[in-house]
Coordinates of C-alpha atoms in Angstrom, one line a residue:
X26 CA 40.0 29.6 -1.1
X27 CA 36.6 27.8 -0.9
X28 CA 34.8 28.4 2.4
X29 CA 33.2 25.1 3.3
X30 CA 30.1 24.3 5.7
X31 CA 31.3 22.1 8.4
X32 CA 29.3 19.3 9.5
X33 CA 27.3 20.7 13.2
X34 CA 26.8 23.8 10.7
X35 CA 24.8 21.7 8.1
X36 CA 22.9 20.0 11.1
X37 CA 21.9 23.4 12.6
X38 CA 20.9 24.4 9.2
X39 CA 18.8 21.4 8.7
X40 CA 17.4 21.6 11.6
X41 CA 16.2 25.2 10.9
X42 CA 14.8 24.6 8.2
X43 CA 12.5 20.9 10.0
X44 CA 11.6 24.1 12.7
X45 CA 10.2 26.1 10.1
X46 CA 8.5 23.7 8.1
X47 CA 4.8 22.7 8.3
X48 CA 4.7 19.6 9.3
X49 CA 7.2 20.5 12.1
X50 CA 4.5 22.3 13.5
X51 CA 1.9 19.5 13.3
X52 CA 4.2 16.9 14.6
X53 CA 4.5 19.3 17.3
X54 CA 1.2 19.7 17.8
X55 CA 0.9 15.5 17.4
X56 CA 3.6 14.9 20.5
X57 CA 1.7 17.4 22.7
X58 CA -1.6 15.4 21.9
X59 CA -0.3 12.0 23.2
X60 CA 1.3 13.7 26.3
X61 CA -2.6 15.0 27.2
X62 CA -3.9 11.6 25.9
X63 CA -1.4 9.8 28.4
X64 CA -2.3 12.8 31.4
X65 CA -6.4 11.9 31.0
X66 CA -6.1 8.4 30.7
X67 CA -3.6 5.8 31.7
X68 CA -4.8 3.5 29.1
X69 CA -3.9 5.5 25.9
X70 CA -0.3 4.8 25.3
X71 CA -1.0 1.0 25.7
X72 CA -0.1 -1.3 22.9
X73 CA -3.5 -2.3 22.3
X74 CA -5.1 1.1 22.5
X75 CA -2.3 2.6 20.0
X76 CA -3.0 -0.3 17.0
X77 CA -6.7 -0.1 17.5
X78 CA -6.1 3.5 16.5
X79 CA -4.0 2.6 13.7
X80 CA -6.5 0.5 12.5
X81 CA -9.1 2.8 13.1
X82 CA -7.1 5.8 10.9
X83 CA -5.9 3.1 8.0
X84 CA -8.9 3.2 5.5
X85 CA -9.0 7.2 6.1
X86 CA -5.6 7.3 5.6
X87 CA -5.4 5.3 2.5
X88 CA -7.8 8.2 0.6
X89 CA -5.5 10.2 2.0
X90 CA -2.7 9.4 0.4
X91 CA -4.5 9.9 -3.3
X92 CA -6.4 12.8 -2.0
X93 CA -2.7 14.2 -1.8
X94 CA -2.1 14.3 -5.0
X95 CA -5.3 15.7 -6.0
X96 CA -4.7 18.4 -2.9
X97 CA -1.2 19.5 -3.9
X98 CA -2.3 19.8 -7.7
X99 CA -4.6 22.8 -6.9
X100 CA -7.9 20.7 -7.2
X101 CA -10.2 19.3 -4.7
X102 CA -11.8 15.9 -4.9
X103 CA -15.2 15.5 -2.9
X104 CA -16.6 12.2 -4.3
X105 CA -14.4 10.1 -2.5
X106 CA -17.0 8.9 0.1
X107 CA -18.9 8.0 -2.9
X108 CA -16.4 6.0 -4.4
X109 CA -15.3 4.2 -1.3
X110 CA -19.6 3.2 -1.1
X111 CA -19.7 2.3 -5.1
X112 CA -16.5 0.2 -4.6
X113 CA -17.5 -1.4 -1.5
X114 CA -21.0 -2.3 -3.4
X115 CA -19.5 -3.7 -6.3
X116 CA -17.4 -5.7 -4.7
X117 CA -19.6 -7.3 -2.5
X118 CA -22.1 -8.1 -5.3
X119 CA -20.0 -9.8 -7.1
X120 CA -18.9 -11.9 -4.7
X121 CA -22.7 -12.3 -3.2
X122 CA -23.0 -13.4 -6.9
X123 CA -20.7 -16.3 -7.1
X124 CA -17.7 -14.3 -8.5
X125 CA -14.0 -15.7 -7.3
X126 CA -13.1 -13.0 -4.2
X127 CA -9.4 -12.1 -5.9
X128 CA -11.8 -10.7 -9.1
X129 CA -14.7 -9.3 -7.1
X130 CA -11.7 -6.9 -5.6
X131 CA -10.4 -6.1 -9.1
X132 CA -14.1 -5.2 -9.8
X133 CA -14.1 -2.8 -6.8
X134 CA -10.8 -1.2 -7.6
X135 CA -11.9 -1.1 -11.0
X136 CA -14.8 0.9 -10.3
X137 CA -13.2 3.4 -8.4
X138 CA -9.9 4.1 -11.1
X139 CA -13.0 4.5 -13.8
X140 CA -14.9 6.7 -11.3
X141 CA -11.9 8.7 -10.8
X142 CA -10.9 9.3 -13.9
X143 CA -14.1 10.8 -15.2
X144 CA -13.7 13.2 -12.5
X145 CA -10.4 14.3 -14.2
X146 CA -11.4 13.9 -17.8
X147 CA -14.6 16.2 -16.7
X148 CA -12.3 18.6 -14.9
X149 CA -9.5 18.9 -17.5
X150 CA -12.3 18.7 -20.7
X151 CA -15.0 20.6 -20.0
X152 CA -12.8 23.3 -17.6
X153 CA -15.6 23.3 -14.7
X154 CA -13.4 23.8 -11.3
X155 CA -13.0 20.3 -9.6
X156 CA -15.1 21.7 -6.2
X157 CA -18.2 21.9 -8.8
X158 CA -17.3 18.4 -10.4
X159 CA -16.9 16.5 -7.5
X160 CA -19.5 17.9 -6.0
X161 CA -21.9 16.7 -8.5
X162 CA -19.9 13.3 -8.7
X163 CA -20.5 13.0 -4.9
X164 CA -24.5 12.9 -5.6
X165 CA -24.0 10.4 -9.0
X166 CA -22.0 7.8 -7.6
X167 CA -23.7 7.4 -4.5
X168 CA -27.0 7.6 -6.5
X169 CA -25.3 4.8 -8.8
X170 CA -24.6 2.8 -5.8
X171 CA -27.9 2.9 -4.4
X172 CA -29.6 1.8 -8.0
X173 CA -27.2 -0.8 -8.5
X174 CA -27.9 -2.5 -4.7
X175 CA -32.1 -1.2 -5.0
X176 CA -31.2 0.6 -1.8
X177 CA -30.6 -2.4 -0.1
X178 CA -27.4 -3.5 2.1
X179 CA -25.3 -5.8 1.1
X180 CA -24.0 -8.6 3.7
X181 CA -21.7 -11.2 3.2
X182 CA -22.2 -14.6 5.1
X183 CA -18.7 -16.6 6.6
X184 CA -20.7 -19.5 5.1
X185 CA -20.0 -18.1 1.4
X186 CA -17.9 -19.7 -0.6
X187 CA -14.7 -17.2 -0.3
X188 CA -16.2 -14.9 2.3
X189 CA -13.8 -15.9 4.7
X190 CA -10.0 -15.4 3.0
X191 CA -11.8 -12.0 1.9
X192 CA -12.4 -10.7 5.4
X193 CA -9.1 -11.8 6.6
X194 CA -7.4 -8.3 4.5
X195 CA -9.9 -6.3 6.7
X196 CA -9.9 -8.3 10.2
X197 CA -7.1 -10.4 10.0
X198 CA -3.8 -9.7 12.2
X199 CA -0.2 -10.2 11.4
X200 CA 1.2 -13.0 13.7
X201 CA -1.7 -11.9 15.6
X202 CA -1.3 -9.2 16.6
X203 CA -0.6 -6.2 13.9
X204 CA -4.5 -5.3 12.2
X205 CA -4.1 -6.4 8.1
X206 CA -5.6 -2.6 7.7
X207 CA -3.2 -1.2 9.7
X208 CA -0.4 -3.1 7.0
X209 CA -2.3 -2.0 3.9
X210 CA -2.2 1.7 5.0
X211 CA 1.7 1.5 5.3
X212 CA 2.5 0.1 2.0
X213 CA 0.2 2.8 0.3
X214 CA 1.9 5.1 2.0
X215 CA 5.6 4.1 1.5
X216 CA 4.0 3.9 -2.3
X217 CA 2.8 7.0 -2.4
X218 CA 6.2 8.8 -0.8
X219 CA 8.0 7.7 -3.6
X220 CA 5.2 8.6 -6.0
X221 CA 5.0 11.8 -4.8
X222 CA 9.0 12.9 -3.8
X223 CA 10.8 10.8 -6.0
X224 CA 9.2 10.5 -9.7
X225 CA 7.8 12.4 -12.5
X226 CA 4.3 12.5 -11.7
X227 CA 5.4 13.9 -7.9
X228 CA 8.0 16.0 -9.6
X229 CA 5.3 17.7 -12.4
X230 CA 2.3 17.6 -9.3
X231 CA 4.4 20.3 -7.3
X232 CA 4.9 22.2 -10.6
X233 CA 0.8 22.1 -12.0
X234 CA 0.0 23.2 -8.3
X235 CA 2.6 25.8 -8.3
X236 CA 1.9 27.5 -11.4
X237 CA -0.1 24.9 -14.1
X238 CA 0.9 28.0 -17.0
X239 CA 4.5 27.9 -16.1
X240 CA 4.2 23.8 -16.0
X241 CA 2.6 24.0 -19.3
X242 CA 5.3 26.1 -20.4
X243 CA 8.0 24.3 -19.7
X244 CA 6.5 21.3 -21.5
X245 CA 4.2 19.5 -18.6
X246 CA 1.1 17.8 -19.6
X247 CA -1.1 19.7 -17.1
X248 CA -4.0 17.8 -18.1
X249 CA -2.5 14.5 -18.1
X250 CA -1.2 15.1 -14.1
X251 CA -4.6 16.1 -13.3
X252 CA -6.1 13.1 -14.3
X253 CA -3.8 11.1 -13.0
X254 CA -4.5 12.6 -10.0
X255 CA -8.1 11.9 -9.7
X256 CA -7.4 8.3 -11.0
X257 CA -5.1 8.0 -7.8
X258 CA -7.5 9.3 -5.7
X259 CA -10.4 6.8 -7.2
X260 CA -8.2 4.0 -6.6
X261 CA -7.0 4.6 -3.4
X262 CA -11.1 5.5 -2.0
X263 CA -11.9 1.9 -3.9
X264 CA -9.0 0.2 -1.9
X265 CA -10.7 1.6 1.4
X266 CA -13.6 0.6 0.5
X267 CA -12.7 -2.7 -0.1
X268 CA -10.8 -3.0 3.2
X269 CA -13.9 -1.8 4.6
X270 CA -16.3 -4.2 3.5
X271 CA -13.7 -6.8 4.7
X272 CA -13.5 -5.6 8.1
X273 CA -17.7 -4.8 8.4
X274 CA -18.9 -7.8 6.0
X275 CA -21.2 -4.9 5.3
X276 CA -22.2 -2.0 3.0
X277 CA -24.7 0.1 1.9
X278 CA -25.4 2.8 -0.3
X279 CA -25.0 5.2 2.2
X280 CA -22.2 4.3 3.7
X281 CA -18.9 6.4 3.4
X282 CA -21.2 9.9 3.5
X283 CA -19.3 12.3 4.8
X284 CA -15.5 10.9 4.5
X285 CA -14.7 13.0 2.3
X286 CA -13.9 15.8 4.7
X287 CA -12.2 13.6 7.3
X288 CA -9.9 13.0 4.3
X289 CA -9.3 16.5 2.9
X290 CA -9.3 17.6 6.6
X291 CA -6.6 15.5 7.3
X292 CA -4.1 16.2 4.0
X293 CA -4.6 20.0 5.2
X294 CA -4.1 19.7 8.6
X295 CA -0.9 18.0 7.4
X296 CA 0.2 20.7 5.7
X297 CA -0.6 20.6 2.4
X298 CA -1.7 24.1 0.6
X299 CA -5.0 24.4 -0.1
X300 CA -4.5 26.1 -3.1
X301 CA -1.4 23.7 -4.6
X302 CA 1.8 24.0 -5.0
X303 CA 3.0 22.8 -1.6
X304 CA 2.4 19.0 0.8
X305 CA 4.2 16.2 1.6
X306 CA 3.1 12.4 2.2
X307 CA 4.4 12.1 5.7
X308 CA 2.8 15.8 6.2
X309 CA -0.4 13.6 5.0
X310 CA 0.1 10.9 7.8
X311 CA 0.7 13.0 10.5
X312 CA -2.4 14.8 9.9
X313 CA -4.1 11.5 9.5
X314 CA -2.9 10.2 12.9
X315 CA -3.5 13.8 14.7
X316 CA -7.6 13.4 13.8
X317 CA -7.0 9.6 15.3
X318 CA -5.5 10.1 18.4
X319 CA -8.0 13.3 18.8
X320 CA -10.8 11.3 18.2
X321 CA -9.4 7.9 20.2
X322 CA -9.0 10.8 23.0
X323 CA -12.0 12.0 23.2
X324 CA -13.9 9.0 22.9
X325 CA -11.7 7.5 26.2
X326 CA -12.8 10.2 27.8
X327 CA -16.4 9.3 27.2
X328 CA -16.9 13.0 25.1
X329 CA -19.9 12.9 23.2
X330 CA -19.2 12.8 19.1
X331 CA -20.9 15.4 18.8
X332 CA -18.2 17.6 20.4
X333 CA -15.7 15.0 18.6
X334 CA -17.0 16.7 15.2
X335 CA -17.1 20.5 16.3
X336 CA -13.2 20.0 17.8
X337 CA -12.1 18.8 14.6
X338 CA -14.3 21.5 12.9
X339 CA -12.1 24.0 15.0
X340 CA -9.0 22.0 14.2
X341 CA -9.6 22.9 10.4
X342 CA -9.7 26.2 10.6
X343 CA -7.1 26.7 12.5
X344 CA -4.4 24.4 9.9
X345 CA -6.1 26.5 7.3
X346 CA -5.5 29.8 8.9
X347 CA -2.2 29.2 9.9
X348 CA -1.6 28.3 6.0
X349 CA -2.9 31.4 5.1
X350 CA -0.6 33.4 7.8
X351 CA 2.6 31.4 6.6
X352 CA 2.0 32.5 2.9
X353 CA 1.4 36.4 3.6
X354 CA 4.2 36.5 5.9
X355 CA 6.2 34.4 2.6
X356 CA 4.7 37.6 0.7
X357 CA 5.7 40.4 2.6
X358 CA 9.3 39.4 2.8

């Protein structure tokens, strides 16, 4: 006779294995934070506190959710701050220019799928590890988007033709009351769950970042996943910068420095490997939201950012150490 699992067996089985997983650990980690946010200040579970935070996290998160891919694949992708500053400049060029605002975005997004996808054709063609490509990226597309804009920021008036409907994607509010941003990030998120758990290209990510020779072997494209996965991650740092441009009516050529490790910070502290093979989307949010409400904590409690940066420094290391301790102990049994 066939033993069968009955049902509160499954559920404790299940539940085991949500305990032991990653993002388990974050979420954790993510309740305990809001309990010491609500403690310090009365003010921090308020509805208007909580979606200014979610509108605050939205245009991180949104590179976020391509940086995953790049992240899970085994590569790294450091130019994204570049490409949210080359997009943003584009964009609000073209529509300084005259251009309709509906094609000045596709000229942004444009921008950052090209920009992305030279990172992955230079990574899978000439063989030089991403870290070193994107690194050098980093320095040419912001040096691109300083020559194209002669150093100069770019502001857009109310009084432009345009200018207005444009800003309403990055300042606007849903009956009033939900941020446009805020909106954006979800459906790039809910996107990039099914991208990533429930297709091809998530399916073949896990297996390049597991083992790209086994991938290979078994009849992957390796090359064409990697690309894809820089393409995604171009796109998604053009979106935010578009959104960002909205919300500011502002850019310059050095805006966006340093987003890139907020971004890679957060996929990590989400749970993602740093090495491949392992990551999840909502592990990616959680993480995003965890460096939100840290930072929305610290700055109600009138810490200096300063301290804001070397606390999430510390944060870092410890997701990454943990990752490390989670795959020896994997390895010794």
């Amino acid at each position: 006779m066939t033993a069968t699992t009955s049902a509160p067996q499954r559920s404790a089985i299940d539940f085991r294995k949500i305990l032991h997983a990653r993002e388990a650990g974050v979420f954790a980690a993510l309740v305990l934070l809001f309990v010491l946010g609500t403690v310090l200040s009365p003010s921090f579970l308020q509805g208007g506190n909580l979606l200014s935070v979610g509108q605050q996290v939205s245009q991180i998160g949104i590179m976020a959710v391509g940086a995953t891919f790049v992240i899970v694949n085994g590569e790294i992708d450091l130019s994204v701050g570049s490409i949210y500053a080359l997009s943003a400049i584009s964009t609000g060029m073209a529509i300084a220019a005259g251009v309709a605002w509906p094609l000045a975005i596709v000229i942004g997004l444009l921008v950052g799928v090209v920009a992305g996808l030279l990172n992955g054709l230079a990574v899978v063609l000439l063989g030089v590890p991403s870290f070193i490509v994107t690194l050098g990226s980093l320095s040419v597309f912001r040096g691109v988007a300083l020559l194209i804009s002669d150093g100069a920021p770019i502001s857009l008036s109310a009084s432009n033709p345009g200018v207005a409907e444009f800003n309403l994607l990055g300042q606007g509010r849903l009956f009033g009351v939900i941020p446009m941003q805020l909106l954006f990030f979800i459906v790039i998120v809910a996107l990039g769950v099914v991208l990533l758990s429930r297709s091809r290209l998530g399916f073949n990510t896990y297996a390049v970042g597991g083992n790209k020779e086994a991938a290979r072997l078994v009849g992957i494209n390796v090359s064409g996943v990697k690309v894809a996965a820089f393409v995604l991650s171009g796109f998604t740092a053009a979106v935010a910068g578009v959104l960002g441009l909205s919300f500011l009516s502002y850019v310059q050529g050095v805006t966006g420095s340093g987003l890139e490790l907020t971004v890679i910070s957060a996929v990590i502290i989400g749970g993602a490997a740093l090495f491949g093979g392992s990551g999840t989307m909502w592990g990616t949010v959680i993480g995003v939201v965890f460096i939100g409400v840290l930072q929305n904590i610290l700055n109600i409690n009138g810490i200096s950012s300063f301290w804001q940066t070397v606390v999430t420094g510390l944060v870092i290391v410890a997701a990454v150490a943990a990752d490390t301790w989670q795959r020896k102990r994997k390895t010794r049994a």
